[in-house]
mmCIF file of C-alpha atoms and ligand atoms in Angstrom:
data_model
loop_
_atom_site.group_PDB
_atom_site.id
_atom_site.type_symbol
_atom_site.label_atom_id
_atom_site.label_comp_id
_atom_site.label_asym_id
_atom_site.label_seq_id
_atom_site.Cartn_x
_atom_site.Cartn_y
_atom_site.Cartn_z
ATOM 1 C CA UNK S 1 132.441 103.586 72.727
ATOM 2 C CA UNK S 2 130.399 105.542 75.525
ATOM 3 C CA UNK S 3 127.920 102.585 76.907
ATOM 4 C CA UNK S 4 128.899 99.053 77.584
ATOM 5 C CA UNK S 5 126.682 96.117 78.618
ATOM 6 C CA UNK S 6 128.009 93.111 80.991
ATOM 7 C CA UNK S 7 125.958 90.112 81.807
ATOM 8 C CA UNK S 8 126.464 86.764 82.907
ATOM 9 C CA UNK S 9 124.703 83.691 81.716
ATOM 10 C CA UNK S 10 123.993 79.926 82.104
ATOM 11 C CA UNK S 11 125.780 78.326 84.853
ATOM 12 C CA UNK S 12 126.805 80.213 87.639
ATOM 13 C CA UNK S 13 130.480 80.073 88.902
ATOM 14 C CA UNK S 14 132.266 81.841 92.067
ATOM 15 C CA UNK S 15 134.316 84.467 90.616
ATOM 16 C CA UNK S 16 132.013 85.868 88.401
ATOM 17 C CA UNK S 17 131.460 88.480 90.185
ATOM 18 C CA UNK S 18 134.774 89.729 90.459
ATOM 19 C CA UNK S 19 134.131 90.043 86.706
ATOM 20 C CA UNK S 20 131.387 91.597 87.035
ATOM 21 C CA UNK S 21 133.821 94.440 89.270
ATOM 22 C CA UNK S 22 136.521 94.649 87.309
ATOM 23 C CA UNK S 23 134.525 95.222 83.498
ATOM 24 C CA UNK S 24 132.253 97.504 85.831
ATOM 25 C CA UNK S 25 135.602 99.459 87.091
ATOM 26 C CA UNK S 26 137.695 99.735 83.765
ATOM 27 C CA UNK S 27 134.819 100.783 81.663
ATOM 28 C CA UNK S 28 133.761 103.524 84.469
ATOM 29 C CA UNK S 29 137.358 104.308 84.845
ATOM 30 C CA UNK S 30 137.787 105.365 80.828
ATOM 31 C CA UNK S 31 134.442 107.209 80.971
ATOM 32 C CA UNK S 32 131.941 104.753 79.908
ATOM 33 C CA UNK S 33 128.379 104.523 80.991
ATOM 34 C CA UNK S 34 127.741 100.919 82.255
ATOM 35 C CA UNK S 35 124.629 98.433 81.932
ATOM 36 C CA UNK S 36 124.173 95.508 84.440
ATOM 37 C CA UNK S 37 122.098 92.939 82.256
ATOM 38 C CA UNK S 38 120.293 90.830 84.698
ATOM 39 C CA UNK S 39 119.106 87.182 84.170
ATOM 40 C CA UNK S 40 121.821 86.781 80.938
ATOM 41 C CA UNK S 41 120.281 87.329 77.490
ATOM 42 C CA UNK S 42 116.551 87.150 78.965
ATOM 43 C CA UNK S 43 117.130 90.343 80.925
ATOM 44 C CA UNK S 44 118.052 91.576 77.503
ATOM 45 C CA UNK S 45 115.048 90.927 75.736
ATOM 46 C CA UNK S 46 112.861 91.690 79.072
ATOM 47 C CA UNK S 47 114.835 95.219 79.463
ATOM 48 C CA UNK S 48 115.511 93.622 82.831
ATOM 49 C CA UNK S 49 118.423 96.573 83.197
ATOM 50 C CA UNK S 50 120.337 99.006 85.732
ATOM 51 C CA UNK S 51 122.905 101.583 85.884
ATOM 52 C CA UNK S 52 125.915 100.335 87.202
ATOM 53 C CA UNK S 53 128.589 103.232 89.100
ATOM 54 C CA UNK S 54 132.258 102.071 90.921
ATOM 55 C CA UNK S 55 130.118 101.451 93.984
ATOM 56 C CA UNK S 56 127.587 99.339 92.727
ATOM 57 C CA UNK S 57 130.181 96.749 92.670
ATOM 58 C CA UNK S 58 131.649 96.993 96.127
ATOM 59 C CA UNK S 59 131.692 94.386 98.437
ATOM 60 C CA UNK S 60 131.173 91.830 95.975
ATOM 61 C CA UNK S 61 134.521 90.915 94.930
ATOM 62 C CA UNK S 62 134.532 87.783 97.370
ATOM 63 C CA UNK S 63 130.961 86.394 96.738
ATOM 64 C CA UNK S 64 130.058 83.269 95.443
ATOM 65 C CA UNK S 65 127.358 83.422 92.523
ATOM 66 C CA UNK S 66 126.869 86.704 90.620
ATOM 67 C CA UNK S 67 124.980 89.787 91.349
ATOM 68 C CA UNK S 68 123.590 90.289 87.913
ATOM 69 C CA UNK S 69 121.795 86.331 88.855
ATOM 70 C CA UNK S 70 122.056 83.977 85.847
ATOM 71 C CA UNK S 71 119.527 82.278 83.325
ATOM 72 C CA UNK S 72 119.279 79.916 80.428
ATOM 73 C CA UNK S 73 117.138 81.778 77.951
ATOM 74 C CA UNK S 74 115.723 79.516 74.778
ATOM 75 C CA UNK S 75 113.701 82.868 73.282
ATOM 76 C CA UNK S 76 117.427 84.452 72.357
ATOM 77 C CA UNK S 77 118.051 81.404 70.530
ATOM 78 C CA UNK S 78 115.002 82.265 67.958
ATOM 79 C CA UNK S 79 115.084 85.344 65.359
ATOM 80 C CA UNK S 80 112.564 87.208 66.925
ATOM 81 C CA UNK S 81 114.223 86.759 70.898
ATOM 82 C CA UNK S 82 117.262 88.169 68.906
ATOM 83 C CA UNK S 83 115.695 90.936 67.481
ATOM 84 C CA UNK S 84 113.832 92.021 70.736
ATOM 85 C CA UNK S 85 117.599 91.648 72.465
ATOM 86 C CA UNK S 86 118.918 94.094 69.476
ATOM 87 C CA UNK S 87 116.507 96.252 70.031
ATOM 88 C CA UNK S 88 117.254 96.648 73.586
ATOM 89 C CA UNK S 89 120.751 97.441 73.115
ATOM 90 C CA UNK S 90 119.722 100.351 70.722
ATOM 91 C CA UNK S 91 117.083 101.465 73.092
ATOM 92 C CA UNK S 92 119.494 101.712 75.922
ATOM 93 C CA UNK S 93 122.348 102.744 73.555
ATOM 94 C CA UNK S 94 124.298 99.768 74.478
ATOM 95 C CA UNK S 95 127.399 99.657 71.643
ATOM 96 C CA UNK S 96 128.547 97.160 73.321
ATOM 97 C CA UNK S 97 128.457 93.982 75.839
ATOM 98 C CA UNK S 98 130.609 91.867 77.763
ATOM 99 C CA UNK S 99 129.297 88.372 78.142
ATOM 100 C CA UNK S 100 130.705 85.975 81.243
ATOM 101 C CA UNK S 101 129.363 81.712 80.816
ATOM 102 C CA UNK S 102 129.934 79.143 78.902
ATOM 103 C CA UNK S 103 129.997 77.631 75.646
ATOM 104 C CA UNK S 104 126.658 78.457 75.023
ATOM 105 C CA UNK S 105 126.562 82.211 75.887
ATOM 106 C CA UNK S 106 129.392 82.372 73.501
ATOM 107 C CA UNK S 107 127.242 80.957 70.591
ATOM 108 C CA UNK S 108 124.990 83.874 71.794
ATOM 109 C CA UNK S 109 127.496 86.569 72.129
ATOM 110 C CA UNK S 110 128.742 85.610 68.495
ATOM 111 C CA UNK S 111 125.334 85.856 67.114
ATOM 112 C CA UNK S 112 124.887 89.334 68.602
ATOM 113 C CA UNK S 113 128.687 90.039 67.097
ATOM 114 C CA UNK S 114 127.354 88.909 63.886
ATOM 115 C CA UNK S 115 123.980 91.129 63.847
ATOM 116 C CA UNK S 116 126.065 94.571 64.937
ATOM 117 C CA UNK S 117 126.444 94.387 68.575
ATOM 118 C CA UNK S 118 130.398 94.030 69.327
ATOM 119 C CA UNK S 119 130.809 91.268 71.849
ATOM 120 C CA UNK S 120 133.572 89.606 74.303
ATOM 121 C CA UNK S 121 133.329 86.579 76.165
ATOM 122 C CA UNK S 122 134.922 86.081 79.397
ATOM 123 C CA UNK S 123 135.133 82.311 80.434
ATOM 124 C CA UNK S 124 133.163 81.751 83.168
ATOM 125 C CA UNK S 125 132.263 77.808 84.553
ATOM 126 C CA UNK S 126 133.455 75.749 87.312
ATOM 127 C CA UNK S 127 133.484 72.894 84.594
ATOM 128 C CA UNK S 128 136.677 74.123 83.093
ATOM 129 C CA UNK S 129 135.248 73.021 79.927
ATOM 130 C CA UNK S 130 135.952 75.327 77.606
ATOM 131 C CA UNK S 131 138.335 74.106 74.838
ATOM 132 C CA UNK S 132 139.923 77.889 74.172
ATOM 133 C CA UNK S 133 141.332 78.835 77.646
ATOM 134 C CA UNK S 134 143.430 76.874 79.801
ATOM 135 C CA UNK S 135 141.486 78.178 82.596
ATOM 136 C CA UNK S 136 137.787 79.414 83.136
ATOM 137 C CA UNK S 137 136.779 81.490 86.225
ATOM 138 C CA UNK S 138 135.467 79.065 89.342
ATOM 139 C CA UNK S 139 137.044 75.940 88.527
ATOM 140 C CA UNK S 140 139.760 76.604 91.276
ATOM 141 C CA UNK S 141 137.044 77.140 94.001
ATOM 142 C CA UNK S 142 135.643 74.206 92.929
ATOM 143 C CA UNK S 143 138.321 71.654 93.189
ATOM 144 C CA UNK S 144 139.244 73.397 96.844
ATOM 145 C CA UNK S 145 135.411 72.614 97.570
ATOM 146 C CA UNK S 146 135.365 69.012 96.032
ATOM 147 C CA UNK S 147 138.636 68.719 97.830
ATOM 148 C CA UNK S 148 136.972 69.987 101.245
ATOM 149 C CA UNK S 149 133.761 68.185 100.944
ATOM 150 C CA UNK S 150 135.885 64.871 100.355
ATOM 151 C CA UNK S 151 138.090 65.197 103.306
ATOM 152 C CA UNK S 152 135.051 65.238 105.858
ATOM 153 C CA UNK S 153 134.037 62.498 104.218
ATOM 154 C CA UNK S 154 136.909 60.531 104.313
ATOM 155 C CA UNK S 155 137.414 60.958 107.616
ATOM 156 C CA UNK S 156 134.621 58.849 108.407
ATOM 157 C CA UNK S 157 134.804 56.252 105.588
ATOM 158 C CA UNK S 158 138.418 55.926 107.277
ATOM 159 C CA UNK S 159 136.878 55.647 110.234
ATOM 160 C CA UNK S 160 134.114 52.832 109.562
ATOM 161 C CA UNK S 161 136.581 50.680 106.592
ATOM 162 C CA UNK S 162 134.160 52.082 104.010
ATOM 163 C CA UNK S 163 134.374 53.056 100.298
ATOM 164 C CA UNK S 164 132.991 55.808 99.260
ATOM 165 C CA UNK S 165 131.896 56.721 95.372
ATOM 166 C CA UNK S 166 131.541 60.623 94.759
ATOM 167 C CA UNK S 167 130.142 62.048 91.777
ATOM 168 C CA UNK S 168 131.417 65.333 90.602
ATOM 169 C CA UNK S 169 129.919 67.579 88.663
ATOM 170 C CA UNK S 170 131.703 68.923 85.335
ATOM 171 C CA UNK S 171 129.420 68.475 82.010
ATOM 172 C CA UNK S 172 131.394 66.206 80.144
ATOM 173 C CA UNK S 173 134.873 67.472 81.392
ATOM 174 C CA UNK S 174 136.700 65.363 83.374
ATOM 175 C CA UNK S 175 139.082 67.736 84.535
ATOM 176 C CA UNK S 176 137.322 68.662 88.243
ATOM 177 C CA UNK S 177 137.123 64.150 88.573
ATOM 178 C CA UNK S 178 140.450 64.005 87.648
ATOM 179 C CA UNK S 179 142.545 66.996 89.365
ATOM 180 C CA UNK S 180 140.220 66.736 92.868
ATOM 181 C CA UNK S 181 141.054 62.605 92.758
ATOM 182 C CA UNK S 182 144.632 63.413 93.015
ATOM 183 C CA UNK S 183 144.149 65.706 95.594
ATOM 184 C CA UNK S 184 142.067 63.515 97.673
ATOM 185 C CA UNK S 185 144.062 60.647 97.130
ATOM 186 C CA UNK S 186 140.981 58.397 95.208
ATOM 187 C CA UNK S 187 142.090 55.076 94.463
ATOM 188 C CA UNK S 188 140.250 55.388 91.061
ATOM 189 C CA UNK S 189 139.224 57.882 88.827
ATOM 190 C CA UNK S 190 136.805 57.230 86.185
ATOM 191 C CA UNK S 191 136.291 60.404 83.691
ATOM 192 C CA UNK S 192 133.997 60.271 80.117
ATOM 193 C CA UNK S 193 137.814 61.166 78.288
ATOM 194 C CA UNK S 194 139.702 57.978 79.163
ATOM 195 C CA UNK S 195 137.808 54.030 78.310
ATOM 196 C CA UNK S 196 137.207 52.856 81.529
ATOM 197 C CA UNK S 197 136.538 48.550 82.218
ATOM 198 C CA UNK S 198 134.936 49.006 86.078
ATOM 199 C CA UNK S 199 136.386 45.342 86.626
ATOM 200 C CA UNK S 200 139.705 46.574 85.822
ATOM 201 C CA UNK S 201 140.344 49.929 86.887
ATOM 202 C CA UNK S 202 137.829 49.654 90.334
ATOM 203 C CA UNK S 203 137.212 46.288 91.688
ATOM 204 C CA UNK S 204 140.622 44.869 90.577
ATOM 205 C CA UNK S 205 142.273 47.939 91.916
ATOM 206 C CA UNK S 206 140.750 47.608 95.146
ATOM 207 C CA UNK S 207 140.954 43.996 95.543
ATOM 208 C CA UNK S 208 144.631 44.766 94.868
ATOM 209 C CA UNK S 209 145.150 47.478 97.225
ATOM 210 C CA UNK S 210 142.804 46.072 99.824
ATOM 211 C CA UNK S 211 146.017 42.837 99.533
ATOM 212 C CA UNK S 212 148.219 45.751 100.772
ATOM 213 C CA UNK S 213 146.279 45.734 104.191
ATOM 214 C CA UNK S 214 144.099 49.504 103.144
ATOM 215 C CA UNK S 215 140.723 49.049 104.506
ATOM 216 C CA UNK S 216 139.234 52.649 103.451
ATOM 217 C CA UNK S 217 138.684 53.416 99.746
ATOM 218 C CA UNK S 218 137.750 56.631 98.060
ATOM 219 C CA UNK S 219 136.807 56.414 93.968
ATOM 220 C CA UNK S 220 135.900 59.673 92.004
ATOM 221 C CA UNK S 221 133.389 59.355 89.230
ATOM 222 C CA UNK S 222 132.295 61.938 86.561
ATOM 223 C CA UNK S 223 129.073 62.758 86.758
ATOM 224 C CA UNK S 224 128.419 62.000 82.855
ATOM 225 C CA UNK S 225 129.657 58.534 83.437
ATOM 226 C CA UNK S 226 126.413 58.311 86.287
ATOM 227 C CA UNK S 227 125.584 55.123 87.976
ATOM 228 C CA UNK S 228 127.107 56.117 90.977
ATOM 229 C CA UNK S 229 125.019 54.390 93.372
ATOM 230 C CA UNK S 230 125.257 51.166 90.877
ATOM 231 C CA UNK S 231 128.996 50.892 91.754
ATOM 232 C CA UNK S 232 128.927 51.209 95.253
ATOM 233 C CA UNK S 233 126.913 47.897 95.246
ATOM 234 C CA UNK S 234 129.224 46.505 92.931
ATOM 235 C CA UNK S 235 132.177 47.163 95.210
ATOM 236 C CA UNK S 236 129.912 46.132 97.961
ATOM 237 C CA UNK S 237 129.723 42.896 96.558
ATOM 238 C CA UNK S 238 132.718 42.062 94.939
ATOM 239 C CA UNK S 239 135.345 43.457 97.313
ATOM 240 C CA UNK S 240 133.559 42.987 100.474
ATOM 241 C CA UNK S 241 133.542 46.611 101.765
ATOM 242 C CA UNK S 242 130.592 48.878 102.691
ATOM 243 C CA UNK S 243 129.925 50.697 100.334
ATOM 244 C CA UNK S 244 128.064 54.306 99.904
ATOM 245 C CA UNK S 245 127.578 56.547 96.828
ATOM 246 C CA UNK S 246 127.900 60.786 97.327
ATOM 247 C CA UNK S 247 126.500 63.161 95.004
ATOM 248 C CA UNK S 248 128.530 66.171 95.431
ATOM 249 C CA UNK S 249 125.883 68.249 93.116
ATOM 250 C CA UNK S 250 125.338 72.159 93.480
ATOM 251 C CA UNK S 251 127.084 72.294 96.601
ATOM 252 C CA UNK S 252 130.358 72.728 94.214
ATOM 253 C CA UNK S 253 128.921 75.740 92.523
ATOM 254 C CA UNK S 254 128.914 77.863 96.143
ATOM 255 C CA UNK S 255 131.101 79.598 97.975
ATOM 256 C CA UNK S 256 133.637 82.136 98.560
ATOM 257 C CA UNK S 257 136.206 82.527 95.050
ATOM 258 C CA UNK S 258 139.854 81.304 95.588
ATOM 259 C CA UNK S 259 142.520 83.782 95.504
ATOM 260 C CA UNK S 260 143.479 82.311 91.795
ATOM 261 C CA UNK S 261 139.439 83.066 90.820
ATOM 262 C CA UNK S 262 139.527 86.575 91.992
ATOM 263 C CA UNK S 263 142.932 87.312 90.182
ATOM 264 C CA UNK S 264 142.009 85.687 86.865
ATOM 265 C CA UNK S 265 138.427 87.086 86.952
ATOM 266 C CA UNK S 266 139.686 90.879 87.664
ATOM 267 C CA UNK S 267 142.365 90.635 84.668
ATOM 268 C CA UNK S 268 139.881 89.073 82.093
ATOM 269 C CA UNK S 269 137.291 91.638 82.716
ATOM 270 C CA UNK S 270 139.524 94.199 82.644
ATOM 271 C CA UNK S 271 141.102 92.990 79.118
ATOM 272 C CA UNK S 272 137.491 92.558 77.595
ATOM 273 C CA UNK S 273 136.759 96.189 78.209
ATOM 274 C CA UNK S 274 140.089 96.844 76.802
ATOM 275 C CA UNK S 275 138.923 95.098 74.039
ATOM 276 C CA UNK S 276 135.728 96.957 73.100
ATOM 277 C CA UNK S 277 137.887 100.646 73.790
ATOM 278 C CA UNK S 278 139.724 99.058 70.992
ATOM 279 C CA UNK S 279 136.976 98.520 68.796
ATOM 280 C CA UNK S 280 136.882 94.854 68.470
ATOM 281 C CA UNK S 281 134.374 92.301 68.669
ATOM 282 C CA UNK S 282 133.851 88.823 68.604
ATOM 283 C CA UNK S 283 136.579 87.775 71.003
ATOM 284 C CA UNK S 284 137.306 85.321 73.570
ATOM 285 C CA UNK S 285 139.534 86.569 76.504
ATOM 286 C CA UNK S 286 141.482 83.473 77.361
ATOM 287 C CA UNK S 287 144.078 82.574 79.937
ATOM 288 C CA UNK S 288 147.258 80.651 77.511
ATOM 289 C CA UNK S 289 150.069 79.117 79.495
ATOM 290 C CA UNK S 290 149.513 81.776 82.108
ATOM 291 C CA UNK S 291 148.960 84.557 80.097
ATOM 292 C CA UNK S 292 145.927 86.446 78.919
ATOM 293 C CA UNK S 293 145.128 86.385 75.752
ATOM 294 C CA UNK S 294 142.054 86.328 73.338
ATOM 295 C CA UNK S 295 140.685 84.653 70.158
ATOM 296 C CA UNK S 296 137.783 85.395 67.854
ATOM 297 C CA UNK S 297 135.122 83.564 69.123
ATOM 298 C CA UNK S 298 134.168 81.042 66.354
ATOM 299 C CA UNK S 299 137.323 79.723 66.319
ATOM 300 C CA UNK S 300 137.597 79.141 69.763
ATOM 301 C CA UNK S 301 134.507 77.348 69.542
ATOM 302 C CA UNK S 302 136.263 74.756 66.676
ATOM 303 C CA UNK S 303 138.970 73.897 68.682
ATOM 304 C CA UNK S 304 139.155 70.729 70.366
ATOM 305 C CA UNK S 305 140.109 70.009 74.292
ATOM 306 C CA UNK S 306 142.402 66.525 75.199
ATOM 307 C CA UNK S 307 142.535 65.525 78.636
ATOM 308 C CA UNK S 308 145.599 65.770 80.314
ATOM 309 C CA UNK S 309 147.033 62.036 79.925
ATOM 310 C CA UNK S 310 150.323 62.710 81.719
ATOM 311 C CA UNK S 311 148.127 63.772 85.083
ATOM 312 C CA UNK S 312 145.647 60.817 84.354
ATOM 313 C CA UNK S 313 149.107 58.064 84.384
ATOM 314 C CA UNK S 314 150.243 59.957 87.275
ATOM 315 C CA UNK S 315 147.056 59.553 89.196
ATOM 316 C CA UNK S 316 146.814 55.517 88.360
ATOM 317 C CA UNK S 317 150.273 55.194 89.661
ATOM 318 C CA UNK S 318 150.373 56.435 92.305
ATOM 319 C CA UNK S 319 146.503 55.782 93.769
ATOM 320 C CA UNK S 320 147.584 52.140 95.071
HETATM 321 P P1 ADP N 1 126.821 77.940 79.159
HETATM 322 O O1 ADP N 1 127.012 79.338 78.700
HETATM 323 O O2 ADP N 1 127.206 77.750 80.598
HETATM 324 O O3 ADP N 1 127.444 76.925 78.215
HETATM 325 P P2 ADP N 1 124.168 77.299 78.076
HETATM 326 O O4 ADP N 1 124.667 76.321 77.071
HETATM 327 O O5 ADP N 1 122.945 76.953 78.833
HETATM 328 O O6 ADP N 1 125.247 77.646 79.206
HETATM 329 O O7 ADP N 1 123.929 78.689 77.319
HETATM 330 C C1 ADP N 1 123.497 79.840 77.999
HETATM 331 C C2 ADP N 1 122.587 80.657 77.127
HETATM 332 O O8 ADP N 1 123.307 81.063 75.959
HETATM 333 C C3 ADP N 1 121.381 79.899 76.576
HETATM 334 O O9 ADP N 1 120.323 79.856 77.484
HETATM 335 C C4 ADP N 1 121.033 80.743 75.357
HETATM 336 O O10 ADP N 1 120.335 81.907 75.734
HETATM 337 C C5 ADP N 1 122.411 81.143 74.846
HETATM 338 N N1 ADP N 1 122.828 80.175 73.807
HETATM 339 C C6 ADP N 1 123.225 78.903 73.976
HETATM 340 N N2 ADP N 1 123.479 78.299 72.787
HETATM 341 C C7 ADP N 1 123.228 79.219 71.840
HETATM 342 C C8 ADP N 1 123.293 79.232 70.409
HETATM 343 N N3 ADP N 1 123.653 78.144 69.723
HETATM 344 N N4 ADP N 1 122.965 80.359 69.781
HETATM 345 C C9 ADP N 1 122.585 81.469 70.464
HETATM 346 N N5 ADP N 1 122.487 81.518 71.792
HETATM 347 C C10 ADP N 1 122.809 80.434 72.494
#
């Protein structure tokens, strides 16, 4: 293999970039002729495309966002946005592309596997969503920010007797609610994985707690649950503390990448390019009880996450 491809695509995570590096480093290392994609798969169709050397990636390694900039592209999703993307690649002489997102850019890097371009995914979402890997590049940096952001806050709902509600982002993983409520010390945690009765697990829990002489109260919801500002009126009302609701939003996307993002990030690109020296395709590099690993993509894509119920009972007892 001679020229690679790497782009990244839908949402943006810290950490991606020292991806972006590392696949940028390995491939120019073992004489490859690189492609920086931007915009995901619509800078593929829109020949939106540069020459990446070693130095095109310096000083990137401990930025936030991702060089290459990000996109959600519905054309690549049709036949014909395919085709045009194909094309590309054989214009450019592209044998081969590493893709860093999500869920969905796998679906798209598996299409392209399917139709002759060899792809590997690199897991790349603060959500930590992805069923395959045990970890995906940015979800560290965003449970130190969550973390952060909640500590200023607290400080002044400990301050004024208040309760505060936060909603954190995560699609429809509760893993960021859960992990940054233990961390922050949230009396409740309410995640989409685990049945949650609000009268039982928040006001009761409060009420209870608020017997125990606490006066400040801090409850963590998952943003696909919603009705943040709902509860905090709730609470209001039934437990007789101010109340406010927080929406954390895309202020836990930013920021500089954790040592753990920049580590993981820099060994999974390096594998993927690994990968394509080695003429595969289709894979998933994944990070497996510490170790990196891969799997074909499709199956990845069948398996199915559980939430961490020994962390959840740990949380609940010791949140009073
Ligand atoms: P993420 O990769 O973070 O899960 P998206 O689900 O938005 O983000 O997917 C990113 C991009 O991947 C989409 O805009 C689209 O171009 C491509 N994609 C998503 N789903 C599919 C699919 N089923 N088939 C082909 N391409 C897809």
């Amino acid at each position: 293999m001679k020229t690679i491809g790497v782009l990244t695509s839908g949402g943006d995570a810290p950490g991606m970039n020292a991806a972006i590096r590392a696949v940028v480093r390995t491939a120019c290392e073992n004489g490859m002729k690189v492609y920086g994609i931007n915009r995901g798969y619509a800078g593929l169709i829109e020949e939106d495309i540069r020459e990446l050397n070693i130095r095109s990636v310096s000083d990137i390694i401990h930025r936030g966002g991702t060089m290459l900039y990000s996109a959600r592209c519905l054309e690549f999703k049709e036949e014909a946005g395919m085709k045009k993307a194909i094309e590309t690649c054989h214009k450019f002489g592209i044998e081969g592309i590493v893709v860093i997102g999500g869920d969905g850019s796998f679906r798209g890097a598996r299409d392209l596997s399917l139709r002759g371009v060899p792809c590997i995914a690199i897991p790349g979402t603060i959500d930590n969503d992805i069923v395959s890997t045990d970890y995906t590049i940015g979800y560290d940096t965003c449970l130190n920010t969550i973390m952060q952001m909640v500590d200023r806050v607290r400080d002044t709902v400990e301050s004024h007797s208040r309760c505060i509600v936060v909603e954190v982002m995560g699609n429809r993983c509760g893993d960021l609610t859960l992990n940054a409520g233990i961390a922050v010390g949230a009396t409740a945690i309410v995640i989409p994985e685990i049945s949650c009765d609000i009268e039982k697990h928040v006001i009761e829990r409060i009420k209870r707690t608020q017997k125990t002489d606490k006066k400040h109260f801090i409850v963590m919801v998952a943003e696909g649950i919603g009705g943040v500002e709902a509860l905090a009126r709730k609470i209001e009302q039934e437990c007789g503390v101010e109340s406010r609701a927080i929406v954390l939003g895309h202020v836990q996307r930013g920021g500089s990448p954790t040592v753990k993002d920049r580590v993981v990030a820099s060994q999974m690109g390096y594998y993927a390019v690994q990968k394509l020296i080695s003429g595969e395709s289709n894979r998933v590099i994944v990070l497996k009880n510490d170790s990196i690993t891969d799997y074909d993509i499709y199956e990845a894509l069948c398996m199915k996450k559980s939430v961490d119920d020994q962390l959840y009972k740990v949380a609940h007892e010791i949140s009073i």
